[in-house]
XYZ file of C-alpha atoms in Angstrom:
379
model
C -11.241 2.411 18.486
C -13.882 4.988 17.689
C -17.519 4.369 18.457
C -19.398 6.318 15.782
C -18.933 6.048 12.012
C -19.412 9.032 9.695
C -19.247 8.434 5.942
C -17.509 11.001 3.737
C -16.984 10.866 -0.016
C -13.945 11.638 -2.113
C -14.125 14.951 -3.990
C -17.179 16.094 -2.004
C -17.132 18.926 0.533
C -17.085 17.951 4.189
C -20.121 19.225 6.082
C -18.884 18.475 9.612
C -17.473 21.723 11.031
C -15.428 20.069 13.790
C -13.723 17.859 11.231
C -13.084 20.808 8.904
C -11.373 22.680 11.726
C -9.290 19.660 12.689
C -8.081 19.113 9.111
C -7.183 22.795 8.702
C -5.091 22.650 11.880
C -3.398 19.315 11.100
C -0.647 19.702 8.516
C -0.084 15.942 8.164
C -3.571 15.682 6.601
C -3.165 18.507 4.075
C -1.733 16.302 1.265
C -4.941 14.226 1.328
C -7.496 17.039 1.259
C -8.241 19.955 -1.034
C -8.524 23.084 1.099
C -9.875 26.322 -0.381
C -12.413 29.096 0.202
C -15.258 26.826 -0.912
C -14.550 24.301 1.824
C -12.568 21.116 2.366
C -12.956 17.879 0.466
C -10.963 14.632 0.275
C -8.833 14.224 -2.822
C -8.672 10.812 -4.524
C -7.954 9.096 -1.202
C -10.267 6.695 0.588
C -9.944 4.924 3.896
C -10.403 5.328 7.612
C -9.841 8.209 10.032
C -9.957 7.922 13.810
C -9.959 11.395 15.363
C -10.435 11.966 19.082
C -12.987 9.150 19.597
C -14.801 9.858 16.306
C -14.576 7.586 13.255
C -14.809 8.698 9.640
C -14.768 6.571 6.518
C -13.889 8.185 3.179
C -15.532 6.120 0.463
C -15.595 6.277 -3.336
C -18.870 7.613 -4.735
C -20.025 4.634 -6.819
C -23.702 4.294 -5.896
C -26.176 6.289 -3.798
C -26.024 3.706 -0.979
C -23.349 4.421 1.637
C -23.088 0.793 2.801
C -22.701 -0.436 -0.801
C -19.925 2.088 -1.478
C -18.091 0.997 1.658
C -18.384 -2.691 0.779
C -17.160 -2.120 -2.789
C -14.143 -0.189 -1.520
C -13.304 -2.960 0.955
C -13.735 -5.626 -1.752
C -11.403 -3.683 -4.053
C -8.718 -3.510 -1.346
C -9.020 -7.185 -0.459
C -8.682 -8.227 -4.098
C -6.071 -5.665 -5.205
C -3.721 -6.391 -2.301
C -4.348 -10.152 -2.314
C -5.632 -10.376 1.255
C -6.635 -13.906 2.213
C -9.603 -13.842 4.586
C -11.762 -16.531 6.114
C -15.499 -16.347 5.438
C -16.045 -15.038 8.990
C -13.381 -12.337 8.604
C -14.895 -11.296 5.281
C -18.333 -10.859 6.844
C -16.773 -8.934 9.735
C -14.903 -6.674 7.310
C -17.985 -5.225 5.670
C -20.214 -5.163 8.763
C -17.587 -3.248 10.793
C -16.072 -0.869 8.252
C -13.584 0.669 10.693
C -11.883 -2.717 10.953
C -10.272 -2.408 7.540
C -7.152 -1.199 9.378
C -7.321 -4.221 11.677
C -7.560 -6.533 8.653
C -4.182 -5.331 7.402
C -2.678 -5.507 10.903
C -3.968 -9.074 11.245
C -2.548 -9.991 7.837
C 0.887 -8.687 8.835
C 1.011 -10.126 12.362
C -0.372 -13.576 11.460
C 1.998 -13.963 8.509
C 5.008 -12.839 10.549
C 4.174 -15.080 13.510
C 3.772 -18.076 11.180
C 7.291 -17.492 9.827
C 8.737 -16.898 13.299
C 7.408 -20.296 14.375
C 9.452 -21.870 11.591
C 12.520 -20.085 12.920
C 13.470 -16.448 13.478
C 15.643 -15.062 10.712
C 19.285 -14.829 11.745
C 22.385 -13.714 9.923
C 26.045 -13.224 10.722
C 26.766 -9.767 12.082
C 30.176 -8.353 12.997
C 30.515 -7.310 16.648
C 33.184 -5.567 18.679
C 33.415 -6.300 22.395
C 35.869 -5.956 25.284
C 36.195 -9.554 26.598
C 38.258 -11.408 29.164
C 39.284 -14.033 26.602
C 40.127 -13.686 22.920
C 37.277 -14.319 20.532
C 37.677 -13.821 16.814
C 40.129 -11.157 15.637
C 42.505 -9.401 18.021
C 42.127 -5.598 17.564
C 45.690 -4.307 17.748
C 45.062 -0.539 17.838
C 42.358 -0.646 20.500
C 44.290 -3.073 22.658
C 47.408 -0.909 22.406
C 45.532 1.955 24.102
C 44.020 -0.569 26.512
C 47.406 -1.937 27.600
C 46.908 -1.719 31.389
C 43.481 -3.364 31.366
C 42.870 -7.089 31.656
C 40.119 -7.336 29.009
C 40.819 -7.787 25.319
C 39.169 -5.897 22.457
C 37.916 -8.457 19.916
C 36.057 -8.396 16.628
C 34.015 -11.462 15.790
C 31.029 -12.678 13.766
C 27.898 -13.878 15.521
C 24.826 -15.620 14.122
C 22.270 -13.175 15.472
C 18.600 -12.209 15.236
C 19.662 -8.605 15.843
C 19.827 -7.660 12.165
C 18.366 -5.003 9.862
C 15.284 -6.993 8.860
C 14.244 -7.875 12.407
C 14.916 -4.315 13.570
C 12.469 -3.154 10.909
C 9.861 -5.683 12.065
C 10.273 -4.570 15.687
C 9.901 -0.931 14.662
C 6.746 -1.713 12.645
C 5.233 -3.788 15.464
C 5.647 -0.973 18.000
C 4.131 1.576 15.616
C 1.127 -0.682 14.980
C 0.635 -1.377 18.692
C -0.112 2.313 19.203
C -3.311 1.866 17.200
C -4.167 -1.833 17.563
C -4.471 -4.339 20.405
C -4.270 -7.376 18.142
C -2.607 -10.089 20.320
C -0.221 -11.481 17.696
C 1.587 -8.137 17.560
C 2.693 -8.636 21.183
C 3.595 -12.280 20.516
C 5.844 -11.242 17.638
C 7.406 -8.518 19.778
C 8.261 -11.003 22.536
C 10.020 -13.272 20.043
C 12.245 -10.360 19.007
C 13.449 -9.804 22.588
C 17.129 -9.901 21.544
C 16.676 -7.282 18.816
C 17.718 -3.679 19.435
C 14.912 -1.170 18.893
C 15.773 1.670 16.521
C 13.651 4.443 15.066
C 13.792 3.548 11.354
C 13.280 5.769 8.322
C 11.355 3.141 6.359
C 11.186 5.350 3.257
C 14.953 4.989 2.840
C 15.132 1.320 3.756
C 16.588 -1.057 1.195
C 16.651 -4.613 2.472
C 18.069 -7.345 0.239
C 16.309 -10.704 0.397
C 18.188 -13.942 -0.279
C 17.031 -17.562 -0.110
C 17.391 -17.519 3.697
C 15.171 -14.455 4.194
C 12.825 -14.660 1.186
C 9.983 -16.194 3.232
C 9.732 -12.878 5.108
C 9.140 -10.802 1.980
C 5.344 -10.835 2.261
C 5.425 -9.625 5.885
C 7.918 -6.939 4.885
C 5.780 -5.717 1.964
C 2.588 -5.644 4.047
C 4.314 -3.742 6.868
C 5.684 -1.170 4.418
C 2.275 -0.810 2.802
C 0.635 -0.093 6.170
C 3.369 2.313 7.291
C 3.169 4.264 4.026
C -0.594 4.740 4.426
C -0.672 5.400 8.151
C -0.875 9.078 9.086
C -0.320 9.718 12.833
C -2.053 12.833 14.143
C -2.133 14.855 17.378
C -4.835 13.820 19.827
C -6.076 15.916 22.762
C -8.011 12.971 24.182
C -6.624 9.813 25.755
C -6.810 7.877 22.498
C -4.633 7.729 19.405
C -5.749 9.688 16.353
C -4.639 8.436 12.959
C -5.634 8.102 9.322
C -5.257 5.018 7.139
C -5.680 6.186 3.549
C -5.293 4.648 0.103
C -4.575 6.438 -3.151
C -7.520 5.315 -5.280
C -5.517 5.676 -8.488
C -3.198 2.960 -7.173
C -6.051 0.770 -5.916
C -7.875 1.062 -9.260
C -4.708 0.235 -11.216
C -3.885 -2.789 -9.057
C -7.468 -4.067 -9.100
C -7.895 -3.809 -12.880
C -4.408 -5.169 -13.571
C -5.030 -8.245 -11.466
C -8.345 -8.873 -13.233
C -6.686 -8.589 -16.646
C -4.044 -11.063 -15.485
C -6.789 -13.525 -14.530
C -8.574 -13.069 -17.842
C -5.355 -13.554 -19.838
C -2.270 -14.883 -18.044
C 0.017 -13.506 -20.781
C -0.939 -9.946 -19.746
C 2.047 -7.940 -18.521
C 1.675 -5.367 -15.752
C 3.900 -2.317 -15.352
C 6.030 -3.450 -18.301
C 9.047 -1.170 -18.370
C 11.036 -0.725 -21.582
C 13.645 1.749 -22.698
C 13.592 3.205 -26.191
C 16.864 5.093 -26.331
C 16.614 7.689 -23.569
C 12.822 7.267 -23.460
C 11.659 5.188 -20.474
C 8.108 3.855 -20.778
C 6.004 1.825 -18.341
C 2.340 1.366 -19.328
C -0.015 -0.068 -16.707
C -1.266 -3.079 -18.693
C -0.023 -4.676 -21.918
C -1.968 -7.526 -23.530
C -1.136 -9.339 -26.752
C -2.902 -6.711 -28.862
C -3.685 -3.715 -26.664
C -2.105 -1.241 -24.236
C -4.351 -0.131 -21.372
C -3.689 2.705 -18.973
C -5.952 3.225 -15.964
C -6.977 6.766 -15.061
C -8.761 7.431 -11.803
C -10.482 10.687 -12.752
C -13.893 11.972 -13.794
C -14.416 12.436 -17.523
C -17.480 12.406 -19.783
C -16.058 12.203 -23.293
C -13.078 13.177 -25.451
C -13.662 16.819 -24.545
C -12.306 16.030 -21.066
C -9.295 14.143 -22.424
C -6.051 15.946 -21.649
C -3.422 16.537 -24.334
C -0.876 14.854 -22.055
C -2.930 11.639 -21.924
C -3.258 11.604 -25.729
C 0.480 12.059 -26.192
C 1.160 9.343 -23.612
C -0.984 6.746 -25.388
C 0.382 7.721 -28.808
C 3.952 7.276 -27.562
C 3.057 3.907 -26.019
C 1.420 2.642 -29.200
C 4.178 3.743 -31.579
C 7.097 2.503 -29.483
C 5.573 -0.807 -28.417
C 4.283 -1.278 -31.984
C 0.742 -1.928 -30.736
C -1.856 0.086 -32.618
C -4.764 -0.465 -30.213
C -4.770 1.453 -26.928
C -7.336 2.232 -24.245
C -7.779 4.636 -21.365
C -9.919 2.953 -18.722
C -11.769 5.032 -16.127
C -14.052 4.110 -13.239
C -17.653 4.955 -14.035
C -18.851 7.999 -12.136
C -21.909 9.837 -13.424
C -21.956 8.599 -17.017
C -20.645 5.715 -19.086
C -17.665 6.607 -21.240
C -17.585 4.995 -24.669
C -15.585 7.037 -27.160
C -12.757 6.450 -29.593
C -10.376 8.554 -31.643
C -7.354 8.213 -33.891
C -3.913 9.563 -33.056
C -1.303 10.090 -35.787
C -1.587 8.731 -39.314
C -0.113 6.213 -41.728
C 2.278 3.717 -40.142
C 2.114 5.711 -36.898
C -1.674 5.532 -36.569
C -2.738 4.655 -33.003
C -6.389 4.018 -32.139
C -7.427 5.165 -28.690
C -10.558 3.961 -26.899
C -11.986 5.717 -23.860
C -14.033 3.332 -21.733
C -15.411 3.216 -18.195
C -15.756 0.299 -15.804
C -18.911 0.212 -13.691
C -18.246 -0.939 -10.096
C -21.844 -0.684 -8.950
C -22.871 -3.993 -7.363
C -24.768 -5.090 -4.265
C -23.670 -8.558 -3.204
C -20.901 -10.657 -1.695
C -17.178 -10.523 -2.401
C -16.901 -13.496 -4.784
C -19.990 -12.412 -6.706
C -18.598 -8.868 -6.967
C -15.262 -10.042 -8.392
C -16.991 -12.344 -10.872
C -19.367 -9.611 -12.046
C -16.632 -6.976 -12.514
C -14.476 -9.528 -14.365
C -17.379 -10.180 -16.748
C -17.873 -6.463 -17.306
C -14.162 -5.996 -18.035
C -14.221 -8.838 -20.534
C -17.238 -7.191 -22.164
C -15.301 -3.962 -22.595
C -12.553 -5.814 -24.475
C -14.861 -7.639 -26.896
């Protein structure tokens, strides 16, 4: 891993010329950075970059203290993605910021190894082989062309670990081993010694889980999450350059949604409903309010887009809930505004509020404080 940590901030120009040049020349990074004549700055993505023995951490700009911003970002990830850490691991996470990638690798490998110890997932797969004795179904057409040979073409079912799910795990393990030396990755790989390695397009993967394979769902989801956020990059040195980046809009939505669920267990997240040909899926629906999270900088209603107003009006009218709220992370100023959309029976009230993440303390204290602030917003 890299030896020196440089802190960058989302939506702020990068002042390191070598890094600017690298980003310009690396197309795989272009979706995550805004590149123009005024310079280069990260978009709404935060996380870790390891580039030719240099480490960079892109953090959200919450306070003026770099270490506090890093800790808050790590706390948000741990809570939003339900990462279970020991007290020692938690301390290590925010004293060695570059290890956030290792935390996710550890989560995946430890969970997978635990399930492997209970028994590697196997399923019946259909095989074709040319055998000396008949096994399973006799393949007439192939044996007809094989008339002068002593072996017999057979088709049979075998209870095998060489299946789609385990092939995905093997693929993920070998990708992760390029960037991590965590021992349990190699232990998991050794267990899958009978599995054929294939280069898998994980974006098109659609694995069905039944009662026999359901215990592997968490490992599968974590592996996909890592793969989708891992950006391999060319490296002229002997190391491996990569980025591990999170869309902060997603992190913010997951974090706030989970807090709302704790505050009120009847809260529904990502509730999808169809109203004729209209398909709606608000972020958060409580008993009396619809909340949509927006990870963007605004000051007041003057910064509110027409699209966002229409969206909340449509939510309110169709779900028959007259109280709605757009919730933003606090940046420079607190947002506390309200307006009315529509009239009469179609009147929808829209609040604009911001959630302050500024806090200097431990993980449990941080979660408790932000939960209290969120409850205060809803009073």
